[in-house]
mmCIF file of C-alpha atoms and ligand atoms in Angstrom:
data_model
loop_
_atom_site.group_PDB
_atom_site.id
_atom_site.type_symbol
_atom_site.label_atom_id
_atom_site.label_comp_id
_atom_site.label_asym_id
_atom_site.label_seq_id
_atom_site.Cartn_x
_atom_site.Cartn_y
_atom_site.Cartn_z
ATOM 1 C CA MET A 17 0.079 0.188 -0.281
ATOM 2 C CA ALA A 18 1.367 3.544 -1.287
ATOM 3 C CA ILE A 19 1.578 6.248 1.733
ATOM 4 C CA ASN A 20 1.560 9.674 0.455
ATOM 5 C CA THR A 21 -0.434 11.879 2.560
ATOM 6 C CA VAL A 22 0.010 11.631 6.011
ATOM 7 C CA MET A 23 -1.557 13.485 9.461
ATOM 8 C CA VAL A 24 0.160 14.416 12.129
ATOM 9 C CA ILE A 25 -1.963 14.560 15.639
ATOM 10 C CA GLY A 26 -0.073 17.374 18.792
ATOM 11 C CA ALA A 27 1.539 19.983 17.361
ATOM 12 C CA GLY A 28 3.805 20.329 20.244
ATOM 13 C CA GLN A 29 8.068 19.456 20.871
ATOM 14 C CA MET A 30 7.509 15.499 18.981
ATOM 15 C CA GLY A 31 4.449 16.200 16.739
ATOM 16 C CA ALA A 32 5.931 19.484 15.042
ATOM 17 C CA GLY A 33 9.100 17.249 14.617
ATOM 18 C CA ILE A 34 7.299 14.369 13.445
ATOM 19 C CA ALA A 35 5.935 16.420 10.342
ATOM 20 C CA GLN A 36 8.916 18.513 9.453
ATOM 21 C CA VAL A 37 10.714 14.933 9.041
ATOM 22 C CA PHE A 38 7.868 13.603 7.094
ATOM 23 C CA ALA A 39 7.573 16.970 4.815
ATOM 24 C CA GLN A 40 11.123 16.942 4.068
ATOM 25 C CA SER A 41 10.580 13.007 3.256
ATOM 26 C CA GLY A 42 8.214 13.752 0.473
ATOM 27 C CA PHE A 43 4.774 13.420 2.159
ATOM 28 C CA ASP A 44 1.949 15.711 2.247
ATOM 29 C CA VAL A 45 1.745 16.414 5.277
ATOM 30 C CA LYS A 46 -1.688 17.581 7.786
ATOM 31 C CA LEU A 47 -0.663 18.429 11.214
ATOM 32 C CA ASN A 48 -3.554 18.789 13.351
ATOM 33 C CA ASP A 49 -3.789 20.155 16.902
ATOM 34 C CA LEU A 50 -6.634 21.684 19.307
ATOM 35 C CA GLN A 51 -5.343 24.760 19.552
ATOM 36 C CA GLU A 52 -4.487 27.183 16.554
ATOM 37 C CA GLU A 53 -1.772 28.877 18.630
ATOM 38 C CA ALA A 54 0.037 25.405 19.093
ATOM 39 C CA LEU A 55 -0.569 25.299 15.075
ATOM 40 C CA GLU A 56 1.276 28.324 14.545
ATOM 41 C CA LYS A 57 4.140 27.557 17.184
ATOM 42 C CA GLY A 58 4.976 24.207 15.560
ATOM 43 C CA ARG A 59 4.890 25.411 12.189
ATOM 44 C CA ALA A 60 7.179 28.118 12.970
ATOM 45 C CA GLY A 61 9.464 26.311 14.941
ATOM 46 C CA ILE A 62 9.520 24.273 11.675
ATOM 47 C CA GLU A 63 10.254 27.463 9.273
ATOM 48 C CA LYS A 64 13.076 28.043 12.003
ATOM 49 C CA ARG A 65 14.864 24.797 11.989
ATOM 50 C CA LEU A 66 14.733 24.640 7.569
ATOM 51 C CA THR A 67 15.836 28.348 8.059
ATOM 52 C CA ARG A 68 18.639 27.341 9.811
ATOM 53 C CA ALA A 69 19.489 24.231 7.476
ATOM 54 C CA VAL A 70 19.337 26.876 4.498
ATOM 55 C CA GLU A 71 22.197 29.338 6.784
ATOM 56 C CA LYS A 72 24.410 26.154 6.925
ATOM 57 C CA GLY A 73 24.416 25.566 3.455
ATOM 58 C CA ARG A 74 22.490 21.843 3.976
ATOM 59 C CA MET A 75 19.518 22.890 2.222
ATOM 60 C CA THR A 76 19.023 25.730 -1.175
ATOM 61 C CA GLU A 77 15.664 28.201 -0.524
ATOM 62 C CA ASP A 78 13.675 26.478 -2.924
ATOM 63 C CA GLU A 79 14.173 22.711 -0.823
ATOM 64 C CA LYS A 80 12.583 24.689 1.949
ATOM 65 C CA THR A 81 9.603 26.605 0.183
ATOM 66 C CA GLY A 82 8.956 22.729 -1.361
ATOM 67 C CA ARG A 83 8.897 21.278 2.065
ATOM 68 C CA LEU A 84 6.776 24.006 3.853
ATOM 69 C CA SER A 85 4.490 23.929 1.148
ATOM 70 C CA ARG A 86 3.588 20.326 1.707
ATOM 71 C CA LEU A 87 2.541 21.221 5.042
ATOM 72 C CA ALA A 88 -0.910 22.141 6.194
ATOM 73 C CA THR A 89 -2.413 22.874 9.171
ATOM 74 C CA THR A 90 -6.107 21.883 10.394
ATOM 75 C CA THR A 91 -7.740 21.955 13.782
ATOM 76 C CA THR A 92 -10.408 19.184 12.534
ATOM 77 C CA LEU A 93 -9.828 15.321 12.853
ATOM 78 C CA ALA A 94 -12.105 15.067 9.930
ATOM 79 C CA ASP A 95 -9.577 16.252 7.660
ATOM 80 C CA ALA A 96 -8.247 12.356 7.888
ATOM 81 C CA HIS A 97 -10.623 11.555 5.593
ATOM 82 C CA ASP A 98 -8.171 11.240 2.917
ATOM 83 C CA CYS A 99 -4.762 10.278 5.065
ATOM 84 C CA ASP A 100 -3.033 6.872 4.146
ATOM 85 C CA PHE A 101 -1.555 7.463 7.474
ATOM 86 C CA VAL A 102 -1.778 8.925 10.783
ATOM 87 C CA VAL A 103 0.542 9.286 13.679
ATOM 88 C CA GLU A 104 -0.642 10.393 16.809
ATOM 89 C CA ALA A 105 1.557 12.618 19.332
ATOM 90 C CA VAL A 106 -1.088 14.289 22.155
ATOM 91 C CA VAL A 107 -0.299 14.307 25.601
ATOM 92 C CA GLU A 108 0.860 11.054 27.568
ATOM 93 C CA ASN A 109 -2.636 10.476 28.621
ATOM 94 C CA MET A 110 -4.557 7.350 28.169
ATOM 95 C CA ASP A 111 -8.070 8.615 27.894
ATOM 96 C CA VAL A 112 -7.242 11.100 25.712
ATOM 97 C CA LYS A 113 -5.575 8.838 23.406
ATOM 98 C CA LYS A 114 -8.006 6.463 23.415
ATOM 99 C CA LYS A 115 -10.718 9.486 22.590
ATOM 100 C CA VAL A 116 -8.315 10.494 19.730
ATOM 101 C CA PHE A 117 -8.360 7.101 18.306
ATOM 102 C CA SER A 118 -11.728 6.142 18.273
ATOM 103 C CA GLU A 119 -12.941 9.031 16.591
ATOM 104 C CA LEU A 120 -9.874 8.621 14.083
ATOM 105 C CA ASP A 121 -11.439 5.568 13.096
ATOM 106 C CA THR A 122 -14.276 7.177 12.229
ATOM 107 C CA HIS A 123 -13.021 9.491 9.739
ATOM 108 C CA ALA A 124 -10.014 7.941 8.593
ATOM 109 C CA PRO A 125 -10.244 5.755 4.957
ATOM 110 C CA ALA A 126 -10.432 1.963 5.559
ATOM 111 C CA HIS A 127 -7.155 1.536 4.384
ATOM 112 C CA ALA A 128 -5.514 3.766 7.008
ATOM 113 C CA ILE A 129 -2.583 2.702 9.209
ATOM 114 C CA LEU A 130 -3.102 4.597 12.947
ATOM 115 C CA ALA A 131 0.312 5.261 14.648
ATOM 116 C CA SER A 132 0.934 6.513 18.340
ATOM 117 C CA ASN A 133 3.868 8.074 19.370
ATOM 118 C CA THR A 134 3.359 7.265 23.192
ATOM 119 C CA SER A 135 6.981 6.722 25.085
ATOM 120 C CA SER A 136 4.703 4.861 27.767
ATOM 121 C CA LEU A 137 1.112 3.671 27.474
ATOM 122 C CA PRO A 138 0.167 0.059 25.842
ATOM 123 C CA ILE A 139 -0.303 0.329 21.868
ATOM 124 C CA THR A 140 -2.801 -2.814 23.046
ATOM 125 C CA GLU A 141 -5.001 -1.194 25.045
ATOM 126 C CA ILE A 142 -4.919 1.721 22.413
ATOM 127 C CA ALA A 143 -5.925 -0.344 19.448
ATOM 128 C CA ALA A 144 -8.671 -1.712 21.504
ATOM 129 C CA SER A 145 -10.148 1.216 20.990
ATOM 130 C CA THR A 146 -10.637 1.167 17.041
ATOM 131 C CA LYS A 147 -12.145 -1.351 14.925
ATOM 132 C CA ARG A 148 -8.674 -1.864 13.341
ATOM 133 C CA ALA A 149 -6.780 -3.321 15.728
ATOM 134 C CA ASP A 150 -4.845 -4.908 12.938
ATOM 135 C CA GLN A 151 -3.714 -1.493 11.820
ATOM 136 C CA VAL A 152 -2.522 0.201 14.631
ATOM 137 C CA ILE A 153 0.879 0.037 15.806
ATOM 138 C CA GLY A 154 3.600 2.280 18.035
ATOM 139 C CA MET A 155 5.757 4.606 16.252
ATOM 140 C CA HIS A 156 8.075 5.816 19.059
ATOM 141 C CA PHE A 157 10.437 8.675 17.348
ATOM 142 C CA MET A 158 13.144 10.092 19.977
ATOM 143 C CA ASN A 159 13.214 13.850 20.916
ATOM 144 C CA PRO A 160 14.495 15.713 18.727
ATOM 145 C CA VAL A 161 13.254 14.349 16.206
ATOM 146 C CA PRO A 162 14.884 16.296 13.023
ATOM 147 C CA VAL A 163 18.146 14.305 14.739
ATOM 148 C CA MET A 164 17.584 11.168 16.150
ATOM 149 C CA LYS A 165 17.618 8.283 13.624
ATOM 150 C CA LEU A 166 15.894 5.568 15.887
ATOM 151 C CA VAL A 167 12.258 4.803 15.770
ATOM 152 C CA GLU A 168 11.228 2.217 18.136
ATOM 153 C CA ILE A 169 8.055 0.237 16.097
ATOM 154 C CA ILE A 170 6.419 -1.132 18.824
ATOM 155 C CA ARG A 171 3.938 -4.511 17.715
ATOM 156 C CA GLY A 172 0.889 -4.439 19.550
ATOM 157 C CA LEU A 173 -1.024 -8.057 20.490
ATOM 158 C CA GLN A 174 -3.457 -7.536 17.229
ATOM 159 C CA THR A 175 -0.784 -5.839 14.931
ATOM 160 C CA SER A 176 -0.727 -7.574 11.670
ATOM 161 C CA ASP A 177 2.746 -8.412 9.953
ATOM 162 C CA GLU A 178 1.131 -6.362 6.968
ATOM 163 C CA THR A 179 0.823 -3.340 8.994
ATOM 164 C CA TYR A 180 4.256 -4.247 10.637
ATOM 165 C CA GLN A 181 5.973 -4.142 6.911
ATOM 166 C CA ALA A 182 4.221 -1.302 5.517
ATOM 167 C CA ILE A 183 5.636 0.938 8.637
ATOM 168 C CA GLU A 184 9.124 -0.312 8.717
ATOM 169 C CA ASP A 185 9.202 0.987 5.097
ATOM 170 C CA MET A 186 8.107 4.200 5.437
ATOM 171 C CA THR A 187 10.257 4.700 8.853
ATOM 172 C CA LYS A 188 13.485 3.438 6.139
ATOM 173 C CA GLN A 189 11.856 6.312 3.811
ATOM 174 C CA LEU A 190 12.096 8.761 6.393
ATOM 175 C CA SER A 191 15.751 7.884 6.636
ATOM 176 C CA LYS A 192 15.190 6.435 10.154
ATOM 177 C CA THR A 193 16.179 2.893 11.546
ATOM 178 C CA PRO A 194 13.066 1.080 12.530
ATOM 179 C CA VAL A 195 13.778 -1.422 15.223
ATOM 180 C CA GLU A 196 10.849 -3.859 16.175
ATOM 181 C CA VAL A 197 10.059 -4.615 19.706
ATOM 182 C CA ARG A 198 6.879 -5.990 21.422
ATOM 183 C CA ASP A 199 4.422 -3.979 23.583
ATOM 184 C CA PHE A 200 5.177 -4.704 27.319
ATOM 185 C CA PRO A 201 6.043 -1.911 29.619
ATOM 186 C CA GLY A 202 8.240 0.574 28.488
ATOM 187 C CA PHE A 203 9.207 -1.300 25.501
ATOM 188 C CA VAL A 204 12.974 -1.105 24.930
ATOM 189 C CA SER A 205 14.395 2.392 25.280
ATOM 190 C CA ASN A 206 12.631 3.529 28.432
ATOM 191 C CA ARG A 207 12.579 0.086 29.864
ATOM 192 C CA VAL A 208 16.480 0.155 30.159
ATOM 193 C CA LEU A 209 17.315 3.232 30.394
ATOM 194 C CA MET A 210 14.914 4.643 33.103
ATOM 195 C CA PRO A 211 16.197 2.152 35.881
ATOM 196 C CA MET A 212 19.061 3.333 35.483
ATOM 197 C CA ILE A 213 18.373 7.030 35.666
ATOM 198 C CA ASN A 214 16.322 6.250 38.898
ATOM 199 C CA GLU A 215 19.197 4.659 40.028
ATOM 200 C CA ALA A 216 21.325 7.429 39.667
ATOM 201 C CA ILE A 217 19.214 9.709 41.558
ATOM 202 C CA TYR A 218 19.198 6.847 44.392
ATOM 203 C CA THR A 219 22.629 7.191 44.519
ATOM 204 C CA VAL A 220 22.161 10.851 45.228
ATOM 205 C CA TYR A 221 19.305 10.349 48.034
ATOM 206 C CA GLU A 222 21.690 7.886 49.576
ATOM 207 C CA GLY A 223 24.650 10.285 49.532
ATOM 208 C CA VAL A 224 27.162 8.412 47.571
ATOM 209 C CA ALA A 225 28.004 11.236 45.494
ATOM 210 C CA GLU A 226 26.723 14.633 44.193
ATOM 211 C CA PRO A 227 24.871 14.894 40.981
ATOM 212 C CA GLU A 228 28.025 16.096 39.121
ATOM 213 C CA ALA A 229 30.162 13.421 40.172
ATOM 214 C CA VAL A 230 27.168 10.935 39.107
ATOM 215 C CA ASP A 231 27.369 12.269 35.935
ATOM 216 C CA GLU A 232 30.941 12.772 35.054
ATOM 217 C CA VAL A 233 31.459 8.907 36.045
ATOM 218 C CA MET A 234 28.879 7.450 33.437
ATOM 219 C CA LYS A 235 30.149 10.278 31.102
ATOM 220 C CA LEU A 236 34.026 9.254 31.287
ATOM 221 C CA GLY A 237 33.656 5.905 32.923
ATOM 222 C CA MET A 238 30.891 4.793 30.201
ATOM 223 C CA ASN A 239 31.246 6.904 27.434
ATOM 224 C CA HIS A 240 27.689 8.255 27.734
ATOM 225 C CA PRO A 241 26.870 11.535 25.514
ATOM 226 C CA MET A 242 25.187 13.295 28.680
ATOM 227 C CA GLY A 243 25.555 11.888 32.270
ATOM 228 C CA PRO A 244 21.434 10.595 33.788
ATOM 229 C CA LEU A 245 21.000 13.329 35.870
ATOM 230 C CA THR A 246 21.131 15.740 33.244
ATOM 231 C CA LEU A 247 19.532 13.980 30.654
ATOM 232 C CA ALA A 248 16.369 13.598 33.343
ATOM 233 C CA ASP A 249 16.609 17.412 33.891
ATOM 234 C CA PHE A 250 16.287 17.234 29.919
ATOM 235 C CA ILE A 251 13.728 14.734 29.208
ATOM 236 C CA GLY A 252 11.655 16.663 32.970
ATOM 237 C CA LEU A 253 11.760 14.483 36.022
ATOM 238 C CA ASP A 254 7.764 14.060 35.859
ATOM 239 C CA THR A 255 7.828 12.491 32.314
ATOM 240 C CA CYS A 256 10.780 10.457 34.177
ATOM 241 C CA LEU A 257 8.653 9.282 37.674
ATOM 242 C CA TYR A 258 5.306 9.156 35.588
ATOM 243 C CA ILE A 259 7.418 6.621 33.584
ATOM 244 C CA MET A 260 8.702 4.835 36.423
ATOM 245 C CA GLU A 261 5.345 4.254 37.509
ATOM 246 C CA VAL A 262 3.967 2.330 34.537
ATOM 247 C CA LEU A 263 7.121 0.113 34.790
ATOM 248 C CA HIS A 264 6.610 -0.620 38.534
ATOM 249 C CA GLU A 265 2.454 -1.284 37.740
ATOM 250 C CA GLY A 266 2.730 -3.094 34.997
ATOM 251 C CA PHE A 267 5.613 -5.410 36.099
ATOM 252 C CA GLY A 268 4.641 -5.377 40.183
ATOM 253 C CA ASP A 269 8.146 -5.771 40.547
ATOM 254 C CA SER A 270 10.249 -3.515 43.207
ATOM 255 C CA LYS A 271 13.282 -3.221 41.442
ATOM 256 C CA TYR A 272 10.960 -0.721 39.393
ATOM 257 C CA ARG A 273 10.110 1.960 42.756
ATOM 258 C CA PRO A 274 10.480 5.241 41.823
ATOM 259 C CA CYS A 275 13.299 6.519 44.067
ATOM 260 C CA PRO A 276 11.866 8.737 47.014
ATOM 261 C CA LEU A 277 13.819 12.189 46.178
ATOM 262 C CA LEU A 278 12.589 11.769 42.567
ATOM 263 C CA ARG A 279 8.762 11.901 43.780
ATOM 264 C CA GLN A 280 9.907 15.009 46.167
ATOM 265 C CA TYR A 281 11.255 16.648 43.527
ATOM 266 C CA VAL A 282 8.347 16.526 41.247
ATOM 267 C CA GLN A 283 6.267 17.509 44.489
ATOM 268 C CA ALA A 284 8.803 20.382 44.603
ATOM 269 C CA GLY A 285 8.039 21.636 41.262
ATOM 270 C CA TRP A 286 11.754 20.911 40.578
ATOM 271 C CA LEU A 287 10.782 19.525 37.170
ATOM 272 C CA GLY A 288 14.364 20.194 35.115
ATOM 273 C CA LYS A 289 15.306 22.392 32.685
ATOM 274 C CA LYS A 290 11.648 22.875 31.683
ATOM 275 C CA SER A 291 10.975 24.256 35.414
ATOM 276 C CA GLY A 292 14.571 26.030 35.682
ATOM 277 C CA ARG A 293 15.811 23.300 38.302
ATOM 278 C CA GLY A 294 15.976 19.628 38.554
ATOM 279 C CA PHE A 295 19.273 18.280 39.780
ATOM 280 C CA TYR A 296 21.040 21.380 38.268
ATOM 281 C CA GLN A 297 19.761 25.272 38.035
ATOM 282 C CA TYR A 298 19.068 26.354 34.823
ATOM 283 C CA GLU A 299 19.116 30.018 33.862
ATOM 284 C CA SER A 300 15.309 31.105 32.729
HETATM 285 P P1 LIG B 410 3.586 18.155 24.076
HETATM 286 O O1 LIG B 410 2.894 18.730 25.205
HETATM 287 O O2 LIG B 410 5.074 19.278 23.715
HETATM 288 O O3 LIG B 410 2.865 18.576 22.851
HETATM 289 C C1 LIG B 410 0.978 18.107 22.859
HETATM 290 C C2 LIG B 410 0.554 18.714 21.775
HETATM 291 O O4 LIG B 410 -0.612 17.682 21.621
HETATM 292 C C3 LIG B 410 -0.016 19.968 22.386
HETATM 293 O O5 LIG B 410 0.117 20.652 21.238
HETATM 294 C C4 LIG B 410 -1.404 20.202 22.804
HETATM 295 O O6 LIG B 410 -2.193 21.026 22.519
HETATM 296 C C5 LIG B 410 -1.777 18.102 21.659
HETATM 297 N N1 LIG B 410 -3.185 17.828 21.922
HETATM 298 C C6 LIG B 410 -3.588 17.520 23.178
HETATM 299 N N2 LIG B 410 -4.860 16.993 23.070
HETATM 300 C C7 LIG B 410 -4.872 16.962 22.014
HETATM 301 C C8 LIG B 410 -5.997 16.368 21.314
HETATM 302 N N3 LIG B 410 -7.092 15.278 21.928
HETATM 303 N N4 LIG B 410 -6.291 16.397 19.964
HETATM 304 C C9 LIG B 410 -4.983 17.305 19.025
HETATM 305 N N5 LIG B 410 -4.234 17.793 19.931
HETATM 306 C C10 LIG B 410 -4.042 17.846 21.370
HETATM 307 O O7 LIG B 410 3.813 16.774 24.407
HETATM 308 P P2 LIG B 410 5.425 16.125 23.445
HETATM 309 O O8 LIG B 410 6.659 16.017 24.104
HETATM 310 O O9 LIG B 410 5.649 16.358 22.082
HETATM 311 O O10 LIG B 410 4.760 14.339 23.585
HETATM 312 C C11 LIG B 410 3.786 13.591 22.924
HETATM 313 C C12 LIG B 410 3.778 12.321 22.908
HETATM 314 O O11 LIG B 410 5.053 12.012 22.574
HETATM 315 C C13 LIG B 410 3.748 11.861 24.022
HETATM 316 O O12 LIG B 410 2.561 10.764 24.352
HETATM 317 C C14 LIG B 410 4.904 11.797 24.412
HETATM 318 O O13 LIG B 410 5.111 10.615 25.812
HETATM 319 C C15 LIG B 410 5.444 11.128 23.707
HETATM 320 N N6 LIG B 410 6.954 11.033 23.685
HETATM 321 C C16 LIG B 410 7.400 12.419 24.103
HETATM 322 C C17 LIG B 410 9.041 12.464 23.870
HETATM 323 C C18 LIG B 410 9.995 13.556 24.172
HETATM 324 O O14 LIG B 410 10.452 13.513 24.385
HETATM 325 N N7 LIG B 410 9.267 14.834 24.767
HETATM 326 C C19 LIG B 410 9.558 11.098 23.178
HETATM 327 C C20 LIG B 410 8.937 10.411 23.127
HETATM 328 C C21 LIG B 410 7.881 10.450 22.745
#
């Protein structure tokens, strides 16, 4: 099945990046959000990144104009009526996602594949809110989307082989690398990453080392480009806590219990870079 026209739902940090990557790979893109302001902000961000690429000589002005001309914006889900593929990147909340998928199911053509960019919610449950569960799949892009090569492709229990193959092929068309995983809490990326971040927080909580020392050990000792606490601040400590809770609840195993210090920082509103303070302080 040929995928030509796509809709991206949610024009936030991830959705705008995903829309950009599709537009620059030759797809016609409709970017959807509830709010006009979010669409304007998303589009302005894309334009800014493309302008920077022109300035750096990585793209011509004509290419930039061509890419922007393939990008439309809409606040109406019914505009999915002529889309071959839809990817959802709205807030990480199961009720909101289920509502989007069941509505989308009534608007998107029968052949369309529906994907979610969720970082932790079960694809199988999202798929069950539609009448085409075999055509629903997880497509977990990494942040920042235009830069990061990986797309974790999550097969729900009901995802068909045909759907998986179409999405694997499409991911390669985006010049990204697909990796196939099954639908279990945290998939692979967050199941491996988050316990490491949580353990780094435990070492601070237990007074083993200061945050700077923990990050230095992991950077210089393990060759990580960024220490786990710097990374946690970048991701957002509320997001880290949320994903640890998904792992803890999903597996029922105490090895995934969130560190009390992480919980306390979130209670204090110390959410990392976005709030100006996490394990480190940031200029506002
Ligand atoms: P964000 O908060 O930046 O953007 C969410 C956007 O969705 C907002 O513009 C909001 O207005 C819009 N929205 C909310 N409900 C909507 C609805 N019913 N219909 C249309 N638009 C709606 O969030 P972000 O960070 O872009 O995350 C989006 C998804 O991507 C989440 O599921 C998150 O778990 C996942 N994700 C996030 C990563 C990150 O590093 N931020 C990395 C990988 C996945």
